[in-house]
PDB file of C-alpha atoms in Angstrom:
ATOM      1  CA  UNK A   1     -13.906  -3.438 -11.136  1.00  0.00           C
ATOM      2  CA  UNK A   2     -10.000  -2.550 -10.902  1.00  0.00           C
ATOM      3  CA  UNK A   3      -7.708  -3.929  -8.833  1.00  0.00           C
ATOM      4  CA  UNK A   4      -4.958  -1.778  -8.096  1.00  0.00           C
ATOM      5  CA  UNK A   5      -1.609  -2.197  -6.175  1.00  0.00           C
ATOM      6  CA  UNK A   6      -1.251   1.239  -4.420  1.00  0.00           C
ATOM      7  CA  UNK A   7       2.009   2.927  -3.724  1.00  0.00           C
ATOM      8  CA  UNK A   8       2.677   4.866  -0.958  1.00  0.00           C
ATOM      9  CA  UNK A   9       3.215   8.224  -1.571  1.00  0.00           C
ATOM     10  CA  UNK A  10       0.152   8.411  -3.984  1.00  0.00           C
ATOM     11  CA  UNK A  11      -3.189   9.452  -2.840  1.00  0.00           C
ATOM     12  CA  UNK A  12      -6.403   8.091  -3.862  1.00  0.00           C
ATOM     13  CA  UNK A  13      -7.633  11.700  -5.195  1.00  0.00           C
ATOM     14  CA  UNK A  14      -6.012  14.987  -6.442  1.00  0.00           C
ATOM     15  CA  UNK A  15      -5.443  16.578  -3.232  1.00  0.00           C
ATOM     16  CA  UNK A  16      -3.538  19.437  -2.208  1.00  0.00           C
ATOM     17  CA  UNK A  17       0.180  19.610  -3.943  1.00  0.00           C
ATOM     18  CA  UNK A  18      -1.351  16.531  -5.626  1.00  0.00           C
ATOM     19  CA  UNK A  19      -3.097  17.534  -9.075  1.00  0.00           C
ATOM     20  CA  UNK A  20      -2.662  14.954 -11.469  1.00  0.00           C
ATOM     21  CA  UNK A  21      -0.034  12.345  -9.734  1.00  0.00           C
ATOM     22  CA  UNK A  22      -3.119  10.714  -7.833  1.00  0.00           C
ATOM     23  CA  UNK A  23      -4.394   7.330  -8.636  1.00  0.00           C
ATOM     24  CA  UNK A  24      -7.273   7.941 -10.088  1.00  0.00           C
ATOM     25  CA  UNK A  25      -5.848  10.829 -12.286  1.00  0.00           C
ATOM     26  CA  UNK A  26      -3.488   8.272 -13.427  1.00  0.00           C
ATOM     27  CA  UNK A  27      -5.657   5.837 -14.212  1.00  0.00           C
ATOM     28  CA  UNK A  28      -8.106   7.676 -16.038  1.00  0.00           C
ATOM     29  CA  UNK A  29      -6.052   9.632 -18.113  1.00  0.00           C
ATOM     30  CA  UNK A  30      -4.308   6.117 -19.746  1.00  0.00           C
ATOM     31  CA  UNK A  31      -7.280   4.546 -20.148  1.00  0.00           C
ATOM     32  CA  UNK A  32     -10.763   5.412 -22.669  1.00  0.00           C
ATOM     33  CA  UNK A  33     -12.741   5.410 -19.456  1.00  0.00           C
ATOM     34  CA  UNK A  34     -12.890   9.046 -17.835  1.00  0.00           C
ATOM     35  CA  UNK A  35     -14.735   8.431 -15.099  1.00  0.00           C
ATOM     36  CA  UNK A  36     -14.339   6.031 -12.169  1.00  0.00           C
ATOM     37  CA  UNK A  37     -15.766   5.543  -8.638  1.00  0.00           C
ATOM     38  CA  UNK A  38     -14.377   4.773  -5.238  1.00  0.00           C
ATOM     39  CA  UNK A  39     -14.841   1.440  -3.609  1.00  0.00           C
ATOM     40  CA  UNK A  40     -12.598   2.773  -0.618  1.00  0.00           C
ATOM     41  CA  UNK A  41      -9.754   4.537   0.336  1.00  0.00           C
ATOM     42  CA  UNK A  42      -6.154   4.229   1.382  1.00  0.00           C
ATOM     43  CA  UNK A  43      -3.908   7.118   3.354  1.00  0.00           C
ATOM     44  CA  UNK A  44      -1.554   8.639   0.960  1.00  0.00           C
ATOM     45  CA  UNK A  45       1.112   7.353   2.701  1.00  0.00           C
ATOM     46  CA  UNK A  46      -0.747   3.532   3.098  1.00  0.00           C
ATOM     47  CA  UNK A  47       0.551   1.292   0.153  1.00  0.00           C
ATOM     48  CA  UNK A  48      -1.607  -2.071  -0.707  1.00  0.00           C
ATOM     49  CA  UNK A  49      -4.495  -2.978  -2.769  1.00  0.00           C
ATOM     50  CA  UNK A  50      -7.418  -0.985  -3.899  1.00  0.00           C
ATOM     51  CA  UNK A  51     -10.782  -1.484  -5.422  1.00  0.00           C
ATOM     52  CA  UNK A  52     -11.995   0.789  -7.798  1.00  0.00           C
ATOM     53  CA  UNK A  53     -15.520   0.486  -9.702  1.00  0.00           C
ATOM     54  CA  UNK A  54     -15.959   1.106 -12.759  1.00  0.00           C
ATOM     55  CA  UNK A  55     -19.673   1.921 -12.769  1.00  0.00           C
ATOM     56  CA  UNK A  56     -21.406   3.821 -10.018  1.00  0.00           C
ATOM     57  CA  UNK A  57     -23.987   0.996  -9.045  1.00  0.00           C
ATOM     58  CA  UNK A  58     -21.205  -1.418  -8.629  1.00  0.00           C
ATOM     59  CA  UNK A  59     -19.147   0.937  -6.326  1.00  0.00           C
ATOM     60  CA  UNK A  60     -22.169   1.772  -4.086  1.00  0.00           C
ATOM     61  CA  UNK A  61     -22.690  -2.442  -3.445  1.00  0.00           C
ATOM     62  CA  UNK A  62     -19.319  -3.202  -2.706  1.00  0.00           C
ATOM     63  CA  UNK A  63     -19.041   0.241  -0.946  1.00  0.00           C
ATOM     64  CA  UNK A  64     -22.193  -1.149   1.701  1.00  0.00           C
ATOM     65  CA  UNK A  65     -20.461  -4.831   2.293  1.00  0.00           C
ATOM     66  CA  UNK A  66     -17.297  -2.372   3.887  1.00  0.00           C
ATOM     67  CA  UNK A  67     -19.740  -0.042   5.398  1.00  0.00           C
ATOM     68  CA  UNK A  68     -21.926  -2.767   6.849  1.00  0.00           C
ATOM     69  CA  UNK A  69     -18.751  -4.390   8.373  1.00  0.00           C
ATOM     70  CA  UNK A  70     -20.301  -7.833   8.046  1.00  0.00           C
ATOM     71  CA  UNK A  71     -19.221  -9.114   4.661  1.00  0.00           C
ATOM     72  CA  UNK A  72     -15.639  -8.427   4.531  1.00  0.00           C
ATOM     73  CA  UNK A  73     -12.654  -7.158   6.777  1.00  0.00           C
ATOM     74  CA  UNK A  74      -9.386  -5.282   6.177  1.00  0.00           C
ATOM     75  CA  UNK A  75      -5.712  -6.749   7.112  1.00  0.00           C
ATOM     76  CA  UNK A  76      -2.881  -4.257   7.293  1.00  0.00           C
ATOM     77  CA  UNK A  77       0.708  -4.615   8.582  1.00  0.00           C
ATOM     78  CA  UNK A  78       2.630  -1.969   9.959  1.00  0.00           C
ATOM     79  CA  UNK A  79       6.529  -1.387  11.043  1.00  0.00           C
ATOM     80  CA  UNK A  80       5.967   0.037  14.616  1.00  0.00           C
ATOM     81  CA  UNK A  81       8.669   1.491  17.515  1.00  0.00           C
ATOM     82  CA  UNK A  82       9.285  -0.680  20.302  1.00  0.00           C
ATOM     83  CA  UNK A  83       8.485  -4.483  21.119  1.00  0.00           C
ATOM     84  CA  UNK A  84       5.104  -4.604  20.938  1.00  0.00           C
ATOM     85  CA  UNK A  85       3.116  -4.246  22.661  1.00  0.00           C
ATOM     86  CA  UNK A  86       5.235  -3.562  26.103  1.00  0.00           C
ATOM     87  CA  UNK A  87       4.875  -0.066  25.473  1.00  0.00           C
ATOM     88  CA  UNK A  88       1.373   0.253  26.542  1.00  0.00           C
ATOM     89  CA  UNK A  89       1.007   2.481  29.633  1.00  0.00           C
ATOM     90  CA  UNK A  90      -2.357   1.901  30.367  1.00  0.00           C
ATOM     91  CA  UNK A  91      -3.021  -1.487  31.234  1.00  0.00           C
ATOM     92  CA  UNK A  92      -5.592  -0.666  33.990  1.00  0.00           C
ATOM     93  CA  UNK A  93      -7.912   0.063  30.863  1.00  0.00           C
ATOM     94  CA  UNK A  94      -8.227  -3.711  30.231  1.00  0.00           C
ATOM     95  CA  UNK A  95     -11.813  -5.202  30.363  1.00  0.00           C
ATOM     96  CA  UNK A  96     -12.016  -8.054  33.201  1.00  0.00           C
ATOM     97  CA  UNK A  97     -13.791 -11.219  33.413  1.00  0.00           C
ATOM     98  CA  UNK A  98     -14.509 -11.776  29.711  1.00  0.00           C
ATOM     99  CA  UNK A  99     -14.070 -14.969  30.171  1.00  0.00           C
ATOM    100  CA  UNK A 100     -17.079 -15.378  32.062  1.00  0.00           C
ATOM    101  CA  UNK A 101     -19.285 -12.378  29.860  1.00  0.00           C
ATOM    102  CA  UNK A 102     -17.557 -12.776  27.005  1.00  0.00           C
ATOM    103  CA  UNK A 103     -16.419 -10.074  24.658  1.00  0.00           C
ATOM    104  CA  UNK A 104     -17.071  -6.555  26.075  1.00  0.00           C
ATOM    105  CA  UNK A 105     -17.689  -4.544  23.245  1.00  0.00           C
ATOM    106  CA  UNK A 106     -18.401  -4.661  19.259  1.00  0.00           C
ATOM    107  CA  UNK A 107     -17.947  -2.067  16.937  1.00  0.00           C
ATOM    108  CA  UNK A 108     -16.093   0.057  19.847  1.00  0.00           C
ATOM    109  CA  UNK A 109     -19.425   0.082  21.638  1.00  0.00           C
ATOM    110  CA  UNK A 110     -19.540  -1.579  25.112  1.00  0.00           C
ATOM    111  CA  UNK A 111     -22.503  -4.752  25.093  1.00  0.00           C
ATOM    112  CA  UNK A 112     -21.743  -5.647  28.094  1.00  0.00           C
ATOM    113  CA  UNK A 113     -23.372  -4.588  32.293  1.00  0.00           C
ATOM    114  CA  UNK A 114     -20.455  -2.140  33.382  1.00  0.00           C
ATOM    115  CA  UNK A 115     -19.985  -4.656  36.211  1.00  0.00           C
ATOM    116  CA  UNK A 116     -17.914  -6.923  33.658  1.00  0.00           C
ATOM    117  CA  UNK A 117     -15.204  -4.574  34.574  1.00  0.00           C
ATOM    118  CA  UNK A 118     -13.633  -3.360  37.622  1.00  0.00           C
ATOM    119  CA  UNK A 119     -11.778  -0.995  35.632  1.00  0.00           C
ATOM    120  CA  UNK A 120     -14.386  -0.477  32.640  1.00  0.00           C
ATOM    121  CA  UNK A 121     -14.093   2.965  31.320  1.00  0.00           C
ATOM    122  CA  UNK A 122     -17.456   4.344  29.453  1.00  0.00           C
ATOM    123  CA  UNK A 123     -17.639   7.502  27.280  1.00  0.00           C
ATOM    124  CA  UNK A 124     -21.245   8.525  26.799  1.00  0.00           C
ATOM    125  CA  UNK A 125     -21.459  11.502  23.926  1.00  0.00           C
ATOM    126  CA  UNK A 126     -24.635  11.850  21.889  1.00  0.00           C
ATOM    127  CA  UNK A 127     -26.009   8.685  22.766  1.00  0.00           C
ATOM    128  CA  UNK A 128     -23.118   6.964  21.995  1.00  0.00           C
ATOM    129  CA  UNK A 129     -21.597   4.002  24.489  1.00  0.00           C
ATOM    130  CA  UNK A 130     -17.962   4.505  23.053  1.00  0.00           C
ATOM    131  CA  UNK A 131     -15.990   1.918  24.858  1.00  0.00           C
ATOM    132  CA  UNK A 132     -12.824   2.316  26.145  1.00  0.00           C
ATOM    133  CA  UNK A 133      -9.725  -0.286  27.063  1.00  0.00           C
ATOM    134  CA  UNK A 134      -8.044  -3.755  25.647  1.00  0.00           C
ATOM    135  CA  UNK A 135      -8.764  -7.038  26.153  1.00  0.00           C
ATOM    136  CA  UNK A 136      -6.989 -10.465  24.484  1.00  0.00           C
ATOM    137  CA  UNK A 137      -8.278 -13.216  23.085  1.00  0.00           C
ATOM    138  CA  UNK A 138      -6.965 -16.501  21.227  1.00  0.00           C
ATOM    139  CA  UNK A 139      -7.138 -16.864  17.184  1.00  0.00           C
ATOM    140  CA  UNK A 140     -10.571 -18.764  17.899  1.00  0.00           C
ATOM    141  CA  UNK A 141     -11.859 -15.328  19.442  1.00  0.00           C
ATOM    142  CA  UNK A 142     -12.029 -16.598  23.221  1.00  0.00           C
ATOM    143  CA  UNK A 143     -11.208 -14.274  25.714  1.00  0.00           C
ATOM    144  CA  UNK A 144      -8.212 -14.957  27.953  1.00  0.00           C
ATOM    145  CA  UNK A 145      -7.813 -12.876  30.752  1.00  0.00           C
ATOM    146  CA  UNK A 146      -5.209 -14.630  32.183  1.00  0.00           C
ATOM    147  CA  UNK A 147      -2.833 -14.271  28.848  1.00  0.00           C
ATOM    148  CA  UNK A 148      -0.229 -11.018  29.559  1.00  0.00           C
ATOM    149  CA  UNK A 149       1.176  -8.159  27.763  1.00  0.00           C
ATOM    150  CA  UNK A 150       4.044  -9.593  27.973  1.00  0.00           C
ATOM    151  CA  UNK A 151       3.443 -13.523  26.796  1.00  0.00           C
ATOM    152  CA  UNK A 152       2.101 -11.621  23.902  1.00  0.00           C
ATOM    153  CA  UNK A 153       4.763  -9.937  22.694  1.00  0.00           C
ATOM    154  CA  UNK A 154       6.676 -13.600  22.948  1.00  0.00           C
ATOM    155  CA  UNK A 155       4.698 -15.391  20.598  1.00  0.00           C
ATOM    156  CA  UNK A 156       5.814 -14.025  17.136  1.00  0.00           C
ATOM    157  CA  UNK A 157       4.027 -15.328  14.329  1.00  0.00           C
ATOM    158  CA  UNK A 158       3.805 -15.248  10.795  1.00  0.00           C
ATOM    159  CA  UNK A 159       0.830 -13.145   8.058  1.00  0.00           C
ATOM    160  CA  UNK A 160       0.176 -16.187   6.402  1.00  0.00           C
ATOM    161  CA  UNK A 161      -0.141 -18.684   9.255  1.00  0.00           C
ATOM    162  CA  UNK A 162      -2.567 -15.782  11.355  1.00  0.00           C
ATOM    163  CA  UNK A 163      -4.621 -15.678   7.818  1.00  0.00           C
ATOM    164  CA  UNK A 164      -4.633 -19.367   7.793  1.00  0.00           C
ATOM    165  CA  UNK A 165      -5.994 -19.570  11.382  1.00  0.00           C
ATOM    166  CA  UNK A 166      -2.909 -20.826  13.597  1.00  0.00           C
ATOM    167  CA  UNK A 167      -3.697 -21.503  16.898  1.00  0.00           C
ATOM    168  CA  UNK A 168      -0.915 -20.331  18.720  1.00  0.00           C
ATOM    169  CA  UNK A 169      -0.973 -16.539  18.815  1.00  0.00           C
ATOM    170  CA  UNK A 170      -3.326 -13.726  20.357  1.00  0.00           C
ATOM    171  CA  UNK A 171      -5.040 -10.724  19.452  1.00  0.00           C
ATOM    172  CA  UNK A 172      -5.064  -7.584  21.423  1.00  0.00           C
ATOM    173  CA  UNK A 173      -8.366  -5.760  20.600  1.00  0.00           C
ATOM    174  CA  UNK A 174      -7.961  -1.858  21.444  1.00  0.00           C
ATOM    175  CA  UNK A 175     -11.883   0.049  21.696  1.00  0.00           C
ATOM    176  CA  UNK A 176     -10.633   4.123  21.955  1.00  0.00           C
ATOM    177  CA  UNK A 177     -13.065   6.904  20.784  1.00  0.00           C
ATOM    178  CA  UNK A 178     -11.247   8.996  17.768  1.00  0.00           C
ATOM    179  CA  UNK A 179     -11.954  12.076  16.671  1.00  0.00           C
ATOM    180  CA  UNK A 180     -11.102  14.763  14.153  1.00  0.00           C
ATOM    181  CA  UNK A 181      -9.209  17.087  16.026  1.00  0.00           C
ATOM    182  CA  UNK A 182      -7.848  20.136  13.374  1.00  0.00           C
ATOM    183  CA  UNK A 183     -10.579  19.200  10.419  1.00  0.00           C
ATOM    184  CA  UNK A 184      -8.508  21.860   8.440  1.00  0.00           C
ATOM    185  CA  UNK A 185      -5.270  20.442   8.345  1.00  0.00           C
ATOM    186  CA  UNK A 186      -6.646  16.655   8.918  1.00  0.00           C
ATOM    187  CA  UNK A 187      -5.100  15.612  12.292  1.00  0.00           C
ATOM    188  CA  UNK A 188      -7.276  13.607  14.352  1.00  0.00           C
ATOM    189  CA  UNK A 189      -6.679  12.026  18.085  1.00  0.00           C
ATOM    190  CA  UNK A 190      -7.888   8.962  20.109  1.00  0.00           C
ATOM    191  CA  UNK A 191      -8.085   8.857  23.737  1.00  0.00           C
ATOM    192  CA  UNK A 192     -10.731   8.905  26.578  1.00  0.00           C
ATOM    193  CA  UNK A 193     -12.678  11.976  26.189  1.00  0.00           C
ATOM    194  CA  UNK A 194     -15.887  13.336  25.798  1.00  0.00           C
ATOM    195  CA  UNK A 195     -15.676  15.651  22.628  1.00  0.00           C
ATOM    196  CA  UNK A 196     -17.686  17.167  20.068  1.00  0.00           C
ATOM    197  CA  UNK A 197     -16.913  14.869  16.846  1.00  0.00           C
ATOM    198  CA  UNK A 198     -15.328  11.610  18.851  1.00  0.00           C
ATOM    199  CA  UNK A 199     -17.270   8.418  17.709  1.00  0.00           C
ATOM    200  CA  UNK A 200     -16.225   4.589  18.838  1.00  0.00           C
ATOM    201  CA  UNK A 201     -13.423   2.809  17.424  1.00  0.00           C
ATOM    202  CA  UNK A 202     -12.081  -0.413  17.227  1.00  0.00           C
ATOM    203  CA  UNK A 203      -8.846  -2.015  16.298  1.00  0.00           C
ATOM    204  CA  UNK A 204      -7.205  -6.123  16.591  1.00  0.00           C
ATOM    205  CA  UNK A 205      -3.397  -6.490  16.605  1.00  0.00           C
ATOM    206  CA  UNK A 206      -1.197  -9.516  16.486  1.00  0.00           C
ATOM    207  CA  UNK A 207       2.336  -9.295  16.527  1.00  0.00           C
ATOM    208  CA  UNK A 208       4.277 -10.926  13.952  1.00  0.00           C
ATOM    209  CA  UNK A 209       8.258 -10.283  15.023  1.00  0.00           C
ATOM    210  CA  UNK A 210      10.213  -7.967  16.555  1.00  0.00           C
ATOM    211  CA  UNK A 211      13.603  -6.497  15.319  1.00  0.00           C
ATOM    212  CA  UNK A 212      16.240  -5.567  18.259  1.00  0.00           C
ATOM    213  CA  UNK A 213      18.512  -3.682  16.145  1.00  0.00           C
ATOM    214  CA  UNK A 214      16.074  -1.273  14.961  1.00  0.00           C
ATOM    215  CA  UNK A 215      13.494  -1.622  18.157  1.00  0.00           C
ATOM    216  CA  UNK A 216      10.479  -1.839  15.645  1.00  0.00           C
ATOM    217  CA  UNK A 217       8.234  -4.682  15.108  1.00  0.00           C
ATOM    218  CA  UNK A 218       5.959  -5.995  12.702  1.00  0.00           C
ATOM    219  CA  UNK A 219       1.884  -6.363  13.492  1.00  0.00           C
ATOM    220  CA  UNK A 220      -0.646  -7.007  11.225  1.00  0.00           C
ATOM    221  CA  UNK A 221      -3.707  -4.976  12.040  1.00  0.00           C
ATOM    222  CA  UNK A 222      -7.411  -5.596  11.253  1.00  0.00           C
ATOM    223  CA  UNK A 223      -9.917  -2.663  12.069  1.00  0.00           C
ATOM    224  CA  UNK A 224     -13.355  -3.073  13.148  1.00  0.00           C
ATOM    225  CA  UNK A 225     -14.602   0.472  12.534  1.00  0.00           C
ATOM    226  CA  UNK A 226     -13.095   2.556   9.390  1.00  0.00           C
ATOM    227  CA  UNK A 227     -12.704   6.075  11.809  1.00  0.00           C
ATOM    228  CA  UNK A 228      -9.331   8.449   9.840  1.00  0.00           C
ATOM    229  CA  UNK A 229      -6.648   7.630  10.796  1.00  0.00           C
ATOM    230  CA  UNK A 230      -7.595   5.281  12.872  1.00  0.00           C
ATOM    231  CA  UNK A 231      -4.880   2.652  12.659  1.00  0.00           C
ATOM    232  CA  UNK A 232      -2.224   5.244  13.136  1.00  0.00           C
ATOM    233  CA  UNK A 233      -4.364   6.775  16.272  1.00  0.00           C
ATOM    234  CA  UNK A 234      -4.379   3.561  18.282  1.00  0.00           C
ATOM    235  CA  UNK A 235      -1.051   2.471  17.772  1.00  0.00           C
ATOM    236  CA  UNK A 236      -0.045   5.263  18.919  1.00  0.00           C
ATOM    237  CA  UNK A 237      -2.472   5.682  21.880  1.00  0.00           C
ATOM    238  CA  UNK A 238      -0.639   1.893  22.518  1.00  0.00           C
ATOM    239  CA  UNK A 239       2.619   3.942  23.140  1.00  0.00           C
ATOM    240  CA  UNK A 240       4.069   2.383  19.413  1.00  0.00           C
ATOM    241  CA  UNK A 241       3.558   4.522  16.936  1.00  0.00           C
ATOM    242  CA  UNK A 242       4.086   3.462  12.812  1.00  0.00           C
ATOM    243  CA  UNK A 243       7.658   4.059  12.581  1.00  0.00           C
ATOM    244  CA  UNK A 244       8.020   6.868  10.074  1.00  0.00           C
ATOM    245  CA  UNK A 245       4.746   8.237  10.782  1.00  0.00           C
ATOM    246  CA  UNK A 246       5.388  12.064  11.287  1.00  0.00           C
ATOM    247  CA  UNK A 247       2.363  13.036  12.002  1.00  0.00           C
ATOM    248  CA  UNK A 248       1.456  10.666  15.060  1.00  0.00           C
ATOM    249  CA  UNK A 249       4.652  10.089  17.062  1.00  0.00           C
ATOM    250  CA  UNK A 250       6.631   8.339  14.354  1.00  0.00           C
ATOM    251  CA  UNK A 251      10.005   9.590  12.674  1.00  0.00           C
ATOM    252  CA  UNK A 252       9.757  10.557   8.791  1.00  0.00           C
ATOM    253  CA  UNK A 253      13.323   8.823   7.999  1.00  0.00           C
ATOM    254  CA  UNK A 254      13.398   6.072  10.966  1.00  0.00           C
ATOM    255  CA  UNK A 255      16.342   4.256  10.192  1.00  0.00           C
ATOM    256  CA  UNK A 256      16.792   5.033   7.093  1.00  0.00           C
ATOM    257  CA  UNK A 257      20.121   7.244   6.223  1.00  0.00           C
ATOM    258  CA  UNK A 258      20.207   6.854   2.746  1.00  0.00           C
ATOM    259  CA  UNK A 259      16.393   8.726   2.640  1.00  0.00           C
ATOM    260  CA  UNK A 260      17.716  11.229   5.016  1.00  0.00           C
ATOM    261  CA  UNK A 261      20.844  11.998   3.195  1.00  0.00           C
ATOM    262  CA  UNK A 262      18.913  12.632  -0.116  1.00  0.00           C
ATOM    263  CA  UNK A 263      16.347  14.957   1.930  1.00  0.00           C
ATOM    264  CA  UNK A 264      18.969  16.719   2.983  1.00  0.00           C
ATOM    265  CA  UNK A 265      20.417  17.233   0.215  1.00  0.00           C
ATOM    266  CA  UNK A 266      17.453  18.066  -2.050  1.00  0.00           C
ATOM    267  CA  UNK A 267      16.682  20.641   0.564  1.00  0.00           C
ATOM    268  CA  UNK A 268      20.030  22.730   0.287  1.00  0.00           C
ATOM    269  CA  UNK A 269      19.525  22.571  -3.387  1.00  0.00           C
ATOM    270  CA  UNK A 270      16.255  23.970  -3.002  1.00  0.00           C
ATOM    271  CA  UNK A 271      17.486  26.685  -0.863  1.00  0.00           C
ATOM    272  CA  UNK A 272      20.415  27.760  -3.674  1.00  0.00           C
ATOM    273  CA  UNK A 273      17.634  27.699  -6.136  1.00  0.00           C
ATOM    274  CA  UNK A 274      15.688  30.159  -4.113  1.00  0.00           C
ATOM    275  CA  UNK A 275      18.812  32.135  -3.316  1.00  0.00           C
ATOM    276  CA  UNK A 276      19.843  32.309  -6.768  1.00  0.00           C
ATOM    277  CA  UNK A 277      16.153  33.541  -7.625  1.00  0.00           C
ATOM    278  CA  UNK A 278      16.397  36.536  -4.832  1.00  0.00           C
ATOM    279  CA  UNK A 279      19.781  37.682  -6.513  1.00  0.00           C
ATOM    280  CA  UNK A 280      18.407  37.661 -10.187  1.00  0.00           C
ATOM    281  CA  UNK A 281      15.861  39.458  -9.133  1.00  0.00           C
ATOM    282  CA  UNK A 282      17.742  42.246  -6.854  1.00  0.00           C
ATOM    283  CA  UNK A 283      20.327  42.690  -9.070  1.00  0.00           C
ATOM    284  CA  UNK A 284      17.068  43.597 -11.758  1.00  0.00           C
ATOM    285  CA  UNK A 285      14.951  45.355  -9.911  1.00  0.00           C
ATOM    286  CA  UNK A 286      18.640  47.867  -9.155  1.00  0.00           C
ATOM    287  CA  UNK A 287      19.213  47.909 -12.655  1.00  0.00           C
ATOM    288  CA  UNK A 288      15.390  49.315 -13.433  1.00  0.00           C
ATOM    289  CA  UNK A 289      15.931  51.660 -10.441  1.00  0.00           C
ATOM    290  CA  UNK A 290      18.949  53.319 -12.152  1.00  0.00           C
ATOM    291  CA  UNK A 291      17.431  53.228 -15.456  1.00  0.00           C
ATOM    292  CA  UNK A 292      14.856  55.014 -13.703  1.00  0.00           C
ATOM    293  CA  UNK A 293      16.976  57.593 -12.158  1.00  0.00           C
ATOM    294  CA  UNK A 294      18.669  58.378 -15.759  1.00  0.00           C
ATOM    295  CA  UNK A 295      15.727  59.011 -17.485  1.00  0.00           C
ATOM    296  CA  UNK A 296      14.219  61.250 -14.608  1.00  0.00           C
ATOM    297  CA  UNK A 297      17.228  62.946 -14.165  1.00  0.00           C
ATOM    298  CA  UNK A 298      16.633  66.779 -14.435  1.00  0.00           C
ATOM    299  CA  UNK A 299      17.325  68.929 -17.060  1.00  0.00           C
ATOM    300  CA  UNK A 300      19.792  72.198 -16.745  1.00  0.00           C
ATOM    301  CA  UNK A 301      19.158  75.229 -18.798  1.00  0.00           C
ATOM    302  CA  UNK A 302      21.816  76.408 -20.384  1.00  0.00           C
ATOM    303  CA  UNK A 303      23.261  79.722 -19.391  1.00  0.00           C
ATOM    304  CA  UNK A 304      22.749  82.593 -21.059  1.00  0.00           C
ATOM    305  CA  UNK A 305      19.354  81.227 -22.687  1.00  0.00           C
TER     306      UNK A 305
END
């Protein structure tokens, strides 16, 4: 297998404007092997690591211990708007007494009697129990119903101390159906709805530390269910959206002037380029249509011929 340390910016496949500055293009063009086969996948714009087989068998094994969601799990962080997660507007969503019937749902699929939940809210499409609503537990996994929005966001914590199995911090576990919205043009939405296309989801946050000059924090997020965009969905279903995620509530240059002033000006350059491009070519095409009007230009007989 490779390893590889993704960038962001660089997607997994050619793709779109993206012909040969993909990953695997890259790697497979400075290397003797001209094939290789995908373990998973990253967003374009997700940076961290990513397996890639080098034989076919290999990729379909490792390929089933994600699918089967048993044998390993994925970790990402991600810069989000707001103190998190205070944001949330829908709190009467949150599964009650799971302290007595313990956790209400796996996979984003409710195992538990609806009567765990006063406020329980069940999408039924195709056979599918797609839960929907939060509930918190402790780093052991025990439910605590008594445990706030707010006494979460106060307990900042660190990656390596969550990964290590500290006790003192919580996880929020979000269950909201996604669904592929514009399959064309790849946008996709989460929310409470009975669609064609929506299938359960399921995403854990912890917060890690909040920054009060930018109002963005840091959360490490581990998803139960591999839906797209599916990360990017809930947070922003939780009211804090990935900070310079354009596409789902986020702002492309969130504080970041220096990107914004290059944009800017790679833009206007862009524009005299195209400018200067119309102008060659008027000034051409008039030049032709004069040519054209010397040649054509009729011929007087001479008198007296």
């Amino acid at each position: 297998i490779l390893v590889v340390d993704k960038p962001s910016t660089m997607p997994i496949h050619p793709c779109g404007a993206y012909n040969f500055n993909s990953l695997f293009s890259i790697l497979e063009n400075s290397s003797s092997r001209k094939k290789l086969y995908t373990v998973h996948r990253l967003d374009r714009l997700t940076s961290g690591v990513t397996i890639i087989a080098k034989e076919p068998h290999v990729a379909k094994r490792l390929g089933k211990c994600i699918t089967d969601r048993t044998s390993c799990e994925k970790i990402y962080l991600a810069r989000v708007k707001g103190k998190f997660p205070l944001h949330y507007q829908n709190a009467k969503t949150r599964f009650l007494n799971c302290e007595t019937n313990g956790v209400p749902c796996h996979f984003g699929e409710t195992i538990l009697p609806t009567n765990c939940s006063e406020n329980l809210i069940i999408t039924e499409n195709y056979n599918i129990n797609a839960a929907h609503g939060f509930w918190i537990t402790d780093a052991a996994n025990n439910p605590k119903d008594n445990v706030t929005l707010e006494q979460l966001s106060q307990l900042s914590n660190t990656v390596d101390d969550i990964l290590a199995g500290a006790n003192q911090f919580y996880w929020l576990h979000l269950a909201c159906p996604c669904r592929i919205a514009q399959p064309k043009i790849g946008i996709c939405e989460a929310g409470d709805f009975t669609k064609d296309g929506s299938k359960p989801a399921q995403t854990s946050f912890a917060f890690i530390a909040y920054d009060a000059q930018t109002d963005s924090s840091i959360v490490l997020a581990k998803p139960l269910t591999g839906r797209t965009h599916q990360i990017r969905l809930h947070l922003q279903y939780l009211g804090h959206p990935i900070a310079n995620d354009p596409n789902y509530g986020g702002d492309i240059f969130f504080h970041n002037e220096l990107g914004e002033e290059a944009c800017k000006m790679a833009t206007e350059k862009i524009q005299q380029t195209e400018q200067s491009k119309k102008d060659t070519t008027t000034t051409t095409t008039t030049a032709a249509v004069n040519d054209v009007n010397i040649i054509a230009k009729p011929v007087v007989a001479p008198e007296n011929s």
